[in-house]
């Protein structure tokens, strides 16, 4: 069993060894002093997204953190996996037997081929020097129909840029992006909005919904814009709303409901017009862990039951552990990919942590804590 008190004492010991007060550690992690004090007395555990930054600051490995002690290199491997699995199972709970709806003959929905994006000039307010940024560097990957795929990477690694290229919001400097076979790189600006309406769905971290419309009107919007006959719209909105457990609040405005409910509404709106692919940038970023889990369950349900294809940017390991496949970005490149295959969430979570440790170990970069 995971021993919170022991882990807390270990955090305190390593913090003191660094010569930091609780407030100093809290400040570095952009959290409250109270949170650090709670960890150290064993009353709570760090949030999942804080594991990597905390380990980096305290100069311990994840396995050492979970074991609550420094582990000699020789015994690390043997002990590590055992401790890690125990902790992860504690956190995520055990999976019910999940059906992995993996169709081997599934077709490719998104095909990204040798895509690069060079920002020629620095954005306003920054230096006057000619500092071009290769935000996306020769990236290639494919996404199969019905899969839930995550892009992970530190802040500034190019995740949002890549998503915007796929969203036809920005154009790549070179390369091809095909959605259901159509190369979207050639689409003229005027046609891009129409393409987005009929082929794409979006879920962002915040500002997803139009505040002056009710939830019902927000969800109906893509259908209205697609000129779906009026009498068909209500049953379509109602069906998806029931599925996402928001049917009782459809007459409310976004500011009247919780963050989790708003995000589920955003999911309903993203799926209702049956897009080729749903693009999500940090969809769980502003949610507490309960609402985040609920949203992730919703996203994977959309894939399993509605055949949705979802590409999600996240820096949260828990969010990534719900996915079928993870692409790890660093300095504009995809450095590694990880497939869930038949593994359960817990094993996959452990694999992801190890991969991040391996990738970040090369530079000791701290994983993104807060999305800017
Ligand atoms: P992430 O989403 O992974 O944090 P971004 O895609 O936002 O990364 O940024 C990747 C790189 O491109 C960063 O170095 C960033 O400063 C740069 N960048 C992003 N947008 C612009 C822009 N509009 N103009 C110039 N540089 C940009
Ligand atoms: Mg981003």
mmCIF file of C-alpha atoms and ligand atoms in Angstrom:
data_model
loop_
_atom_site.group_PDB
_atom_site.id
_atom_site.type_symbol
_atom_site.label_atom_id
_atom_site.label_comp_id
_atom_site.label_asym_id
_atom_site.label_seq_id
_atom_site.Cartn_x
_atom_site.Cartn_y
_atom_site.Cartn_z
ATOM 1 C CA UNK A 1 0.000 0.000 0.000
ATOM 2 C CA UNK A 2 1.012 3.545 -0.684
ATOM 3 C CA UNK A 3 2.126 5.240 2.494
ATOM 4 C CA UNK A 4 1.134 8.903 2.371
ATOM 5 C CA UNK A 5 2.748 9.804 5.666
ATOM 6 C CA UNK A 6 6.035 8.322 4.569
ATOM 7 C CA UNK A 7 5.875 10.099 1.225
ATOM 8 C CA UNK A 8 5.050 13.345 3.030
ATOM 9 C CA UNK A 9 8.028 12.988 5.339
ATOM 10 C CA UNK A 10 10.217 12.286 2.319
ATOM 11 C CA UNK A 11 9.005 15.436 0.549
ATOM 12 C CA UNK A 12 9.742 17.461 3.702
ATOM 13 C CA UNK A 13 13.203 15.926 4.015
ATOM 14 C CA UNK A 14 14.121 16.658 0.397
ATOM 15 C CA UNK A 15 12.687 20.165 0.600
ATOM 16 C CA UNK A 16 14.778 20.948 3.686
ATOM 17 C CA UNK A 17 17.848 19.489 2.026
ATOM 18 C CA UNK A 18 17.307 22.117 -0.672
ATOM 19 C CA UNK A 19 17.079 24.807 2.018
ATOM 20 C CA UNK A 20 13.551 25.827 1.012
ATOM 21 C CA UNK A 21 10.629 26.747 3.240
ATOM 22 C CA UNK A 22 7.201 25.292 2.498
ATOM 23 C CA UNK A 23 6.197 28.622 0.961
ATOM 24 C CA UNK A 24 9.240 28.644 -1.276
ATOM 25 C CA UNK A 25 8.406 25.187 -2.622
ATOM 26 C CA UNK A 26 4.760 26.206 -3.013
ATOM 27 C CA UNK A 27 5.778 29.280 -4.961
ATOM 28 C CA UNK A 28 7.927 27.293 -7.362
ATOM 29 C CA UNK A 29 4.989 24.972 -8.053
ATOM 30 C CA UNK A 30 2.493 27.817 -8.238
ATOM 31 C CA UNK A 31 0.323 26.294 -5.526
ATOM 32 C CA UNK A 32 -0.714 27.327 -1.997
ATOM 33 C CA UNK A 33 1.460 26.886 1.108
ATOM 34 C CA UNK A 34 -1.390 24.918 2.604
ATOM 35 C CA UNK A 35 -1.142 22.261 -0.099
ATOM 36 C CA UNK A 36 2.529 21.656 0.661
ATOM 37 C CA UNK A 37 1.823 21.471 4.363
ATOM 38 C CA UNK A 38 -0.929 18.917 3.729
ATOM 39 C CA UNK A 39 1.388 16.704 1.677
ATOM 40 C CA UNK A 40 4.126 16.826 4.246
ATOM 41 C CA UNK A 41 1.838 15.733 7.058
ATOM 42 C CA UNK A 42 0.408 12.971 4.894
ATOM 43 C CA UNK A 43 -3.078 14.450 4.738
ATOM 44 C CA UNK A 44 -3.089 14.649 0.955
ATOM 45 C CA UNK A 45 -1.015 13.733 -2.069
ATOM 46 C CA UNK A 46 0.230 16.034 -4.829
ATOM 47 C CA UNK A 47 -1.989 16.433 -7.834
ATOM 48 C CA UNK A 48 -1.092 14.170 -10.717
ATOM 49 C CA UNK A 49 0.052 17.079 -12.862
ATOM 50 C CA UNK A 50 2.515 18.116 -10.142
ATOM 51 C CA UNK A 51 4.429 14.832 -9.946
ATOM 52 C CA UNK A 52 6.968 15.617 -12.610
ATOM 53 C CA UNK A 53 7.642 19.236 -11.604
ATOM 54 C CA UNK A 54 7.922 18.201 -7.956
ATOM 55 C CA UNK A 55 10.365 15.402 -8.730
ATOM 56 C CA UNK A 56 12.455 17.725 -10.855
ATOM 57 C CA UNK A 57 12.606 20.338 -8.099
ATOM 58 C CA UNK A 58 13.462 17.839 -5.367
ATOM 59 C CA UNK A 59 15.816 15.929 -7.646
ATOM 60 C CA UNK A 60 14.228 12.562 -7.050
ATOM 61 C CA UNK A 61 12.761 10.071 -9.479
ATOM 62 C CA UNK A 62 9.061 9.340 -9.509
ATOM 63 C CA UNK A 63 9.687 5.936 -8.081
ATOM 64 C CA UNK A 64 11.614 7.383 -5.189
ATOM 65 C CA UNK A 65 8.812 9.832 -4.506
ATOM 66 C CA UNK A 66 6.257 7.033 -4.380
ATOM 67 C CA UNK A 67 8.473 4.795 -2.304
ATOM 68 C CA UNK A 68 9.118 7.665 0.097
ATOM 69 C CA UNK A 69 12.858 7.054 0.065
ATOM 70 C CA UNK A 70 15.912 7.306 -2.106
ATOM 71 C CA UNK A 71 16.440 4.056 -3.929
ATOM 72 C CA UNK A 72 19.853 2.692 -4.860
ATOM 73 C CA UNK A 73 20.256 2.438 -8.604
ATOM 74 C CA UNK A 74 20.678 -1.360 -8.558
ATOM 75 C CA UNK A 75 17.399 -2.060 -6.824
ATOM 76 C CA UNK A 76 15.499 0.725 -8.557
ATOM 77 C CA UNK A 77 14.045 -1.268 -11.423
ATOM 78 C CA UNK A 78 12.783 -4.171 -9.379
ATOM 79 C CA UNK A 79 11.188 -2.065 -6.698
ATOM 80 C CA UNK A 80 10.049 0.725 -8.952
ATOM 81 C CA UNK A 81 7.353 -0.959 -10.970
ATOM 82 C CA UNK A 82 5.776 -2.570 -7.972
ATOM 83 C CA UNK A 83 5.470 0.692 -6.053
ATOM 84 C CA UNK A 84 4.382 2.652 -9.078
ATOM 85 C CA UNK A 85 1.548 0.268 -9.954
ATOM 86 C CA UNK A 86 0.316 0.304 -6.397
ATOM 87 C CA UNK A 87 0.115 4.071 -6.285
ATOM 88 C CA UNK A 88 -1.442 4.401 -9.679
ATOM 89 C CA UNK A 89 -4.132 1.874 -8.882
ATOM 90 C CA UNK A 90 -4.880 3.800 -5.716
ATOM 91 C CA UNK A 91 -5.343 6.977 -7.668
ATOM 92 C CA UNK A 92 -7.232 5.951 -10.711
ATOM 93 C CA UNK A 93 -9.189 3.128 -9.192
ATOM 94 C CA UNK A 94 -9.431 -0.190 -10.942
ATOM 95 C CA UNK A 95 -10.746 -0.296 -14.459
ATOM 96 C CA UNK A 96 -13.933 -2.122 -15.133
ATOM 97 C CA UNK A 97 -13.278 -4.576 -17.929
ATOM 98 C CA UNK A 98 -13.078 -2.160 -20.830
ATOM 99 C CA UNK A 99 -13.907 -3.116 -24.333
ATOM 100 C CA UNK A 100 -11.228 -1.689 -26.549
ATOM 101 C CA UNK A 101 -13.122 -0.964 -29.706
ATOM 102 C CA UNK A 102 -10.128 -1.362 -31.941
ATOM 103 C CA UNK A 103 -10.985 -2.113 -35.517
ATOM 104 C CA UNK A 104 -7.835 -3.464 -37.166
ATOM 105 C CA UNK A 105 -9.014 -2.492 -40.634
ATOM 106 C CA UNK A 106 -9.913 1.032 -39.543
ATOM 107 C CA UNK A 107 -9.363 3.814 -41.984
ATOM 108 C CA UNK A 108 -7.202 6.867 -41.556
ATOM 109 C CA UNK A 109 -9.112 10.043 -40.724
ATOM 110 C CA UNK A 110 -6.157 12.367 -40.272
ATOM 111 C CA UNK A 111 -2.904 12.087 -42.186
ATOM 112 C CA UNK A 112 -0.169 14.578 -41.307
ATOM 113 C CA UNK A 113 2.819 14.328 -43.620
ATOM 114 C CA UNK A 114 6.124 16.156 -43.155
ATOM 115 C CA UNK A 115 4.469 19.228 -41.746
ATOM 116 C CA UNK A 116 6.563 22.197 -40.631
ATOM 117 C CA UNK A 117 5.597 25.638 -39.380
ATOM 118 C CA UNK A 118 8.100 28.464 -39.302
ATOM 119 C CA UNK A 119 7.099 31.667 -37.570
ATOM 120 C CA UNK A 120 9.164 34.250 -39.427
ATOM 121 C CA UNK A 121 8.946 37.094 -36.963
ATOM 122 C CA UNK A 122 8.753 37.386 -33.225
ATOM 123 C CA UNK A 123 5.353 38.324 -31.883
ATOM 124 C CA UNK A 124 4.776 41.963 -30.947
ATOM 125 C CA UNK A 125 6.390 43.098 -27.737
ATOM 126 C CA UNK A 126 9.296 40.699 -28.044
ATOM 127 C CA UNK A 127 12.798 41.547 -29.271
ATOM 128 C CA UNK A 128 13.408 43.255 -32.565
ATOM 129 C CA UNK A 129 15.960 40.689 -33.711
ATOM 130 C CA UNK A 130 15.151 38.344 -36.519
ATOM 131 C CA UNK A 131 14.348 35.294 -34.430
ATOM 132 C CA UNK A 132 12.375 32.871 -36.532
ATOM 133 C CA UNK A 133 10.870 29.927 -34.628
ATOM 134 C CA UNK A 134 10.435 26.490 -36.141
ATOM 135 C CA UNK A 135 7.388 25.711 -34.011
ATOM 136 C CA UNK A 136 6.585 22.452 -35.820
ATOM 137 C CA UNK A 137 9.453 20.554 -37.367
ATOM 138 C CA UNK A 138 8.768 17.920 -40.015
ATOM 139 C CA UNK A 139 6.001 16.131 -38.184
ATOM 140 C CA UNK A 140 4.269 13.050 -39.609
ATOM 141 C CA UNK A 141 1.593 10.840 -38.073
ATOM 142 C CA UNK A 142 -1.790 9.319 -38.804
ATOM 143 C CA UNK A 143 -4.937 8.924 -36.762
ATOM 144 C CA UNK A 144 -7.337 6.060 -37.317
ATOM 145 C CA UNK A 145 -11.107 6.365 -37.246
ATOM 146 C CA UNK A 146 -12.587 5.982 -33.778
ATOM 147 C CA UNK A 147 -9.415 6.579 -31.823
ATOM 148 C CA UNK A 148 -8.637 8.956 -28.973
ATOM 149 C CA UNK A 149 -5.133 10.347 -29.383
ATOM 150 C CA UNK A 150 -3.180 12.718 -27.129
ATOM 151 C CA UNK A 151 -0.330 15.045 -27.907
ATOM 152 C CA UNK A 152 1.826 15.671 -24.846
ATOM 153 C CA UNK A 153 4.791 17.956 -24.402
ATOM 154 C CA UNK A 154 6.252 20.778 -22.364
ATOM 155 C CA UNK A 155 5.133 24.365 -22.789
ATOM 156 C CA UNK A 156 6.389 25.786 -26.074
ATOM 157 C CA UNK A 157 6.919 22.388 -27.707
ATOM 158 C CA UNK A 158 4.506 23.246 -30.526
ATOM 159 C CA UNK A 159 1.305 21.463 -29.511
ATOM 160 C CA UNK A 160 -1.102 24.342 -30.019
ATOM 161 C CA UNK A 161 0.536 25.347 -33.281
ATOM 162 C CA UNK A 162 0.151 21.826 -34.627
ATOM 163 C CA UNK A 163 -3.492 21.714 -33.567
ATOM 164 C CA UNK A 164 -4.173 25.054 -35.256
ATOM 165 C CA UNK A 165 -2.659 23.812 -38.506
ATOM 166 C CA UNK A 166 -4.973 20.800 -38.416
ATOM 167 C CA UNK A 167 -7.881 23.092 -37.503
ATOM 168 C CA UNK A 168 -7.266 25.173 -40.691
ATOM 169 C CA UNK A 169 -6.833 28.217 -38.451
ATOM 170 C CA UNK A 170 -3.218 28.565 -39.568
ATOM 171 C CA UNK A 171 -1.295 27.242 -42.578
ATOM 172 C CA UNK A 172 1.852 25.111 -42.484
ATOM 173 C CA UNK A 173 5.051 26.347 -44.123
ATOM 174 C CA UNK A 174 5.431 22.954 -45.795
ATOM 175 C CA UNK A 175 3.866 19.511 -45.787
ATOM 176 C CA UNK A 176 0.425 18.026 -46.280
ATOM 177 C CA UNK A 177 -2.506 17.560 -43.913
ATOM 178 C CA UNK A 178 -5.325 15.333 -45.125
ATOM 179 C CA UNK A 179 -8.635 15.016 -43.343
ATOM 180 C CA UNK A 180 -10.715 12.154 -44.736
ATOM 181 C CA UNK A 181 -8.508 12.271 -47.803
ATOM 182 C CA UNK A 182 -8.826 15.990 -48.538
ATOM 183 C CA UNK A 183 -5.649 18.055 -48.364
ATOM 184 C CA UNK A 184 -6.692 21.020 -46.242
ATOM 185 C CA UNK A 185 -3.485 22.933 -46.830
ATOM 186 C CA UNK A 186 -4.811 24.128 -50.196
ATOM 187 C CA UNK A 187 -8.162 25.321 -48.884
ATOM 188 C CA UNK A 188 -8.612 29.057 -49.519
ATOM 189 C CA UNK A 189 -9.327 31.148 -46.424
ATOM 190 C CA UNK A 190 -12.944 31.776 -47.463
ATOM 191 C CA UNK A 191 -13.639 28.060 -47.645
ATOM 192 C CA UNK A 192 -11.826 27.234 -44.399
ATOM 193 C CA UNK A 193 -14.690 28.375 -42.166
ATOM 194 C CA UNK A 194 -17.140 26.233 -44.097
ATOM 195 C CA UNK A 195 -14.725 23.291 -43.899
ATOM 196 C CA UNK A 196 -14.426 23.693 -40.132
ATOM 197 C CA UNK A 197 -18.215 23.803 -39.759
ATOM 198 C CA UNK A 198 -18.849 20.640 -41.699
ATOM 199 C CA UNK A 199 -15.810 18.518 -40.837
ATOM 200 C CA UNK A 200 -14.417 19.562 -37.454
ATOM 201 C CA UNK A 201 -15.532 19.772 -33.836
ATOM 202 C CA UNK A 202 -13.744 21.754 -31.126
ATOM 203 C CA UNK A 203 -13.358 21.581 -27.359
ATOM 204 C CA UNK A 204 -11.033 24.105 -25.747
ATOM 205 C CA UNK A 205 -9.913 24.699 -22.192
ATOM 206 C CA UNK A 206 -12.165 27.717 -21.724
ATOM 207 C CA UNK A 207 -14.437 30.078 -23.612
ATOM 208 C CA UNK A 208 -16.037 27.167 -25.423
ATOM 209 C CA UNK A 209 -19.591 28.315 -25.328
ATOM 210 C CA UNK A 210 -21.357 31.455 -26.410
ATOM 211 C CA UNK A 211 -22.440 33.123 -23.187
ATOM 212 C CA UNK A 212 -25.507 34.796 -24.700
ATOM 213 C CA UNK A 213 -26.983 31.478 -25.845
ATOM 214 C CA UNK A 214 -28.518 28.748 -23.688
ATOM 215 C CA UNK A 215 -26.828 25.362 -23.578
ATOM 216 C CA UNK A 216 -29.512 24.079 -25.942
ATOM 217 C CA UNK A 217 -28.802 26.853 -28.439
ATOM 218 C CA UNK A 218 -25.067 26.278 -28.145
ATOM 219 C CA UNK A 219 -25.424 22.593 -28.962
ATOM 220 C CA UNK A 220 -27.879 23.276 -31.772
ATOM 221 C CA UNK A 221 -25.587 25.864 -33.362
ATOM 222 C CA UNK A 222 -23.543 23.550 -35.622
ATOM 223 C CA UNK A 223 -26.779 21.981 -36.873
ATOM 224 C CA UNK A 224 -28.373 25.341 -37.563
ATOM 225 C CA UNK A 225 -25.307 26.421 -39.492
ATOM 226 C CA UNK A 226 -25.361 23.206 -41.482
ATOM 227 C CA UNK A 227 -28.996 23.949 -42.401
ATOM 228 C CA UNK A 228 -30.331 20.802 -40.784
ATOM 229 C CA UNK A 229 -34.175 20.919 -40.925
ATOM 230 C CA UNK A 230 -35.567 22.503 -37.775
ATOM 231 C CA UNK A 231 -37.762 19.544 -36.799
ATOM 232 C CA UNK A 232 -34.672 17.290 -36.766
ATOM 233 C CA UNK A 233 -32.585 19.522 -34.549
ATOM 234 C CA UNK A 234 -34.462 19.110 -31.255
ATOM 235 C CA UNK A 235 -34.353 15.295 -31.173
ATOM 236 C CA UNK A 236 -30.651 15.327 -32.112
ATOM 237 C CA UNK A 237 -29.788 17.786 -29.333
ATOM 238 C CA UNK A 238 -31.929 15.906 -26.830
ATOM 239 C CA UNK A 239 -30.442 12.524 -27.629
ATOM 240 C CA UNK A 240 -26.832 13.604 -27.153
ATOM 241 C CA UNK A 241 -27.705 15.687 -24.070
ATOM 242 C CA UNK A 242 -29.269 12.722 -22.335
ATOM 243 C CA UNK A 243 -26.209 10.672 -23.098
ATOM 244 C CA UNK A 244 -23.957 13.353 -21.591
ATOM 245 C CA UNK A 245 -26.219 13.905 -18.583
ATOM 246 C CA UNK A 246 -27.000 17.566 -19.282
ATOM 247 C CA UNK A 247 -30.588 17.271 -20.529
ATOM 248 C CA UNK A 248 -31.997 18.837 -17.352
ATOM 249 C CA UNK A 249 -30.019 22.059 -17.747
ATOM 250 C CA UNK A 250 -30.461 22.799 -21.444
ATOM 251 C CA UNK A 251 -32.388 26.018 -20.777
ATOM 252 C CA UNK A 252 -29.638 27.435 -18.600
ATOM 253 C CA UNK A 253 -26.915 29.809 -19.736
ATOM 254 C CA UNK A 254 -23.251 28.759 -19.550
ATOM 255 C CA UNK A 255 -22.528 31.008 -16.535
ATOM 256 C CA UNK A 256 -25.301 29.266 -14.578
ATOM 257 C CA UNK A 257 -23.737 25.782 -14.706
ATOM 258 C CA UNK A 258 -20.509 24.187 -13.463
ATOM 259 C CA UNK A 259 -17.243 23.962 -15.379
ATOM 260 C CA UNK A 260 -17.723 20.246 -15.871
ATOM 261 C CA UNK A 261 -21.228 20.745 -17.242
ATOM 262 C CA UNK A 262 -19.978 23.451 -19.605
ATOM 263 C CA UNK A 263 -17.298 21.109 -20.944
ATOM 264 C CA UNK A 264 -19.800 18.283 -21.444
ATOM 265 C CA UNK A 265 -21.973 20.766 -23.305
ATOM 266 C CA UNK A 266 -18.952 21.637 -25.449
ATOM 267 C CA UNK A 267 -18.541 17.915 -26.155
ATOM 268 C CA UNK A 268 -22.198 17.643 -27.143
ATOM 269 C CA UNK A 269 -21.785 20.569 -29.503
ATOM 270 C CA UNK A 270 -18.573 19.105 -30.935
ATOM 271 C CA UNK A 271 -20.155 15.721 -31.703
ATOM 272 C CA UNK A 272 -23.713 16.661 -32.660
ATOM 273 C CA UNK A 273 -23.008 17.396 -36.318
ATOM 274 C CA UNK A 274 -20.954 14.203 -36.674
ATOM 275 C CA UNK A 275 -17.580 15.748 -37.582
ATOM 276 C CA UNK A 276 -14.682 13.797 -39.109
ATOM 277 C CA UNK A 277 -12.488 14.700 -36.169
ATOM 278 C CA UNK A 278 -12.796 16.541 -32.842
ATOM 279 C CA UNK A 279 -9.858 18.725 -31.824
ATOM 280 C CA UNK A 280 -9.403 19.453 -28.135
ATOM 281 C CA UNK A 281 -6.783 21.761 -26.610
ATOM 282 C CA UNK A 282 -6.330 21.108 -22.858
ATOM 283 C CA UNK A 283 -10.030 20.262 -22.418
ATOM 284 C CA UNK A 284 -9.543 19.284 -18.764
ATOM 285 C CA UNK A 285 -7.203 22.169 -17.998
ATOM 286 C CA UNK A 286 -9.666 24.246 -15.988
ATOM 287 C CA UNK A 287 -11.493 21.373 -14.261
ATOM 288 C CA UNK A 288 -11.058 19.779 -10.850
ATOM 289 C CA UNK A 289 -10.022 16.137 -10.917
ATOM 290 C CA UNK A 290 -13.542 14.724 -10.510
ATOM 291 C CA UNK A 291 -14.933 16.791 -13.389
ATOM 292 C CA UNK A 292 -11.818 16.028 -15.439
ATOM 293 C CA UNK A 293 -12.350 12.301 -15.040
ATOM 294 C CA UNK A 294 -15.984 12.652 -16.010
ATOM 295 C CA UNK A 295 -15.034 14.582 -19.131
ATOM 296 C CA UNK A 296 -12.414 11.986 -20.087
ATOM 297 C CA UNK A 297 -14.991 9.230 -19.641
ATOM 298 C CA UNK A 298 -17.258 11.251 -21.919
ATOM 299 C CA UNK A 299 -14.582 11.642 -24.588
ATOM 300 C CA UNK A 300 -13.733 7.946 -24.627
ATOM 301 C CA UNK A 301 -17.438 7.090 -24.703
ATOM 302 C CA UNK A 302 -17.826 9.312 -27.784
ATOM 303 C CA UNK A 303 -15.105 7.294 -29.498
ATOM 304 C CA UNK A 304 -16.490 3.898 -28.497
ATOM 305 C CA UNK A 305 -20.188 4.509 -29.017
ATOM 306 C CA UNK A 306 -20.328 7.257 -31.623
ATOM 307 C CA UNK A 307 -17.208 6.359 -33.583
ATOM 308 C CA UNK A 308 -15.772 9.810 -32.903
ATOM 309 C CA UNK A 309 -12.127 10.456 -33.666
ATOM 310 C CA UNK A 310 -10.498 12.799 -31.165
ATOM 311 C CA UNK A 311 -7.129 14.516 -31.098
ATOM 312 C CA UNK A 312 -6.447 16.088 -27.717
ATOM 313 C CA UNK A 313 -3.575 18.231 -26.522
ATOM 314 C CA UNK A 314 -2.820 17.754 -22.839
ATOM 315 C CA UNK A 315 0.003 17.960 -20.330
ATOM 316 C CA UNK A 316 -1.934 15.890 -17.817
ATOM 317 C CA UNK A 317 -0.769 12.285 -17.501
ATOM 318 C CA UNK A 318 -4.134 11.183 -16.155
ATOM 319 C CA UNK A 319 -5.901 12.619 -19.211
ATOM 320 C CA UNK A 320 -3.392 10.943 -21.493
ATOM 321 C CA UNK A 321 -3.915 7.578 -19.801
ATOM 322 C CA UNK A 322 -7.469 7.501 -21.193
ATOM 323 C CA UNK A 323 -6.156 7.641 -24.763
ATOM 324 C CA UNK A 324 -5.382 4.918 -27.283
ATOM 325 C CA UNK A 325 -2.205 6.556 -28.451
ATOM 326 C CA UNK A 326 0.117 9.319 -27.286
ATOM 327 C CA UNK A 327 2.469 11.434 -29.333
ATOM 328 C CA UNK A 328 5.233 13.141 -27.365
ATOM 329 C CA UNK A 329 6.326 16.504 -28.721
ATOM 330 C CA UNK A 330 9.500 18.344 -27.913
ATOM 331 C CA UNK A 331 11.056 21.303 -29.714
ATOM 332 C CA UNK A 332 8.511 21.033 -32.505
ATOM 333 C CA UNK A 333 9.223 17.378 -33.222
ATOM 334 C CA UNK A 334 7.421 14.188 -32.324
ATOM 335 C CA UNK A 335 10.053 12.390 -30.301
ATOM 336 C CA UNK A 336 8.132 9.258 -29.426
ATOM 337 C CA UNK A 337 4.756 7.569 -29.636
ATOM 338 C CA UNK A 338 3.122 5.176 -27.229
ATOM 339 C CA UNK A 339 0.213 2.847 -28.000
ATOM 340 C CA UNK A 340 -2.117 1.666 -25.274
ATOM 341 C CA UNK A 341 -2.813 -1.612 -27.056
ATOM 342 C CA UNK A 342 -4.622 -3.933 -24.632
ATOM 343 C CA UNK A 343 -3.187 -2.375 -21.504
ATOM 344 C CA UNK A 344 -5.419 -1.025 -18.779
ATOM 345 C CA UNK A 345 -5.298 2.636 -17.780
ATOM 346 C CA UNK A 346 -3.027 1.974 -14.827
ATOM 347 C CA UNK A 347 -0.316 0.169 -16.747
ATOM 348 C CA UNK A 348 -0.529 2.729 -19.514
ATOM 349 C CA UNK A 349 -0.253 5.552 -16.974
ATOM 350 C CA UNK A 350 2.974 4.000 -15.677
ATOM 351 C CA UNK A 351 4.295 3.653 -19.225
ATOM 352 C CA UNK A 352 3.544 7.306 -19.925
ATOM 353 C CA UNK A 353 5.370 8.469 -16.801
ATOM 354 C CA UNK A 354 8.404 6.424 -17.723
ATOM 355 C CA UNK A 355 8.374 7.794 -21.257
ATOM 356 C CA UNK A 356 8.158 11.380 -20.001
ATOM 357 C CA UNK A 357 10.997 10.753 -17.585
ATOM 358 C CA UNK A 358 13.017 9.370 -20.441
ATOM 359 C CA UNK A 359 12.246 12.214 -22.837
ATOM 360 C CA UNK A 360 12.580 15.019 -20.303
ATOM 361 C CA UNK A 361 15.602 13.365 -18.753
ATOM 362 C CA UNK A 362 17.553 14.475 -21.786
ATOM 363 C CA UNK A 363 17.080 18.137 -20.944
ATOM 364 C CA UNK A 364 15.668 18.251 -17.405
ATOM 365 C CA UNK A 365 12.901 20.441 -18.721
ATOM 366 C CA UNK A 366 10.006 20.812 -16.318
ATOM 367 C CA UNK A 367 6.678 19.668 -17.672
ATOM 368 C CA UNK A 368 4.179 22.395 -18.244
ATOM 369 C CA UNK A 369 2.288 23.090 -15.027
ATOM 370 C CA UNK A 370 -0.181 25.705 -16.094
ATOM 371 C CA UNK A 371 -1.231 26.352 -19.638
ATOM 372 C CA UNK A 372 -0.425 29.996 -20.374
HETATM 373 P P1 LIG B 1 2.663 24.723 -26.860
HETATM 374 O O1 LIG B 1 1.213 24.759 -27.239
HETATM 375 O O2 LIG B 1 3.241 23.344 -26.886
HETATM 376 O O3 LIG B 1 2.926 25.417 -25.575
HETATM 377 P P2 LIG B 1 3.039 26.571 -29.064
HETATM 378 O O4 LIG B 1 2.571 25.867 -30.281
HETATM 379 O O5 LIG B 1 2.120 27.554 -28.457
HETATM 380 O O6 LIG B 1 3.505 25.498 -27.980
HETATM 381 O O7 LIG B 1 4.406 27.320 -29.393
HETATM 382 C C1 LIG B 1 5.514 26.685 -30.033
HETATM 383 C C2 LIG B 1 6.607 27.718 -30.319
HETATM 384 O O8 LIG B 1 6.162 28.628 -31.318
HETATM 385 C C3 LIG B 1 6.993 28.565 -29.120
HETATM 386 O O9 LIG B 1 8.382 28.785 -29.175
HETATM 387 C C4 LIG B 1 6.216 29.829 -29.325
HETATM 388 O O10 LIG B 1 6.884 30.925 -28.730
HETATM 389 C C5 LIG B 1 6.196 29.953 -30.826
HETATM 390 N N1 LIG B 1 4.986 30.650 -31.328
HETATM 391 C C6 LIG B 1 3.701 30.251 -31.109
HETATM 392 N N2 LIG B 1 2.841 31.069 -31.746
HETATM 393 C C7 LIG B 1 3.585 32.046 -32.342
HETATM 394 C C8 LIG B 1 3.285 33.190 -33.157
HETATM 395 N N3 LIG B 1 2.021 33.509 -33.482
HETATM 396 N N4 LIG B 1 4.328 33.937 -33.608
HETATM 397 C C9 LIG B 1 5.595 33.617 -33.299
HETATM 398 N N5 LIG B 1 5.957 32.540 -32.553
HETATM 399 C C10 LIG B 1 4.978 31.764 -32.079
HETATM 400 MG MG1 LIG B 2 -0.544 25.343 -25.990
#
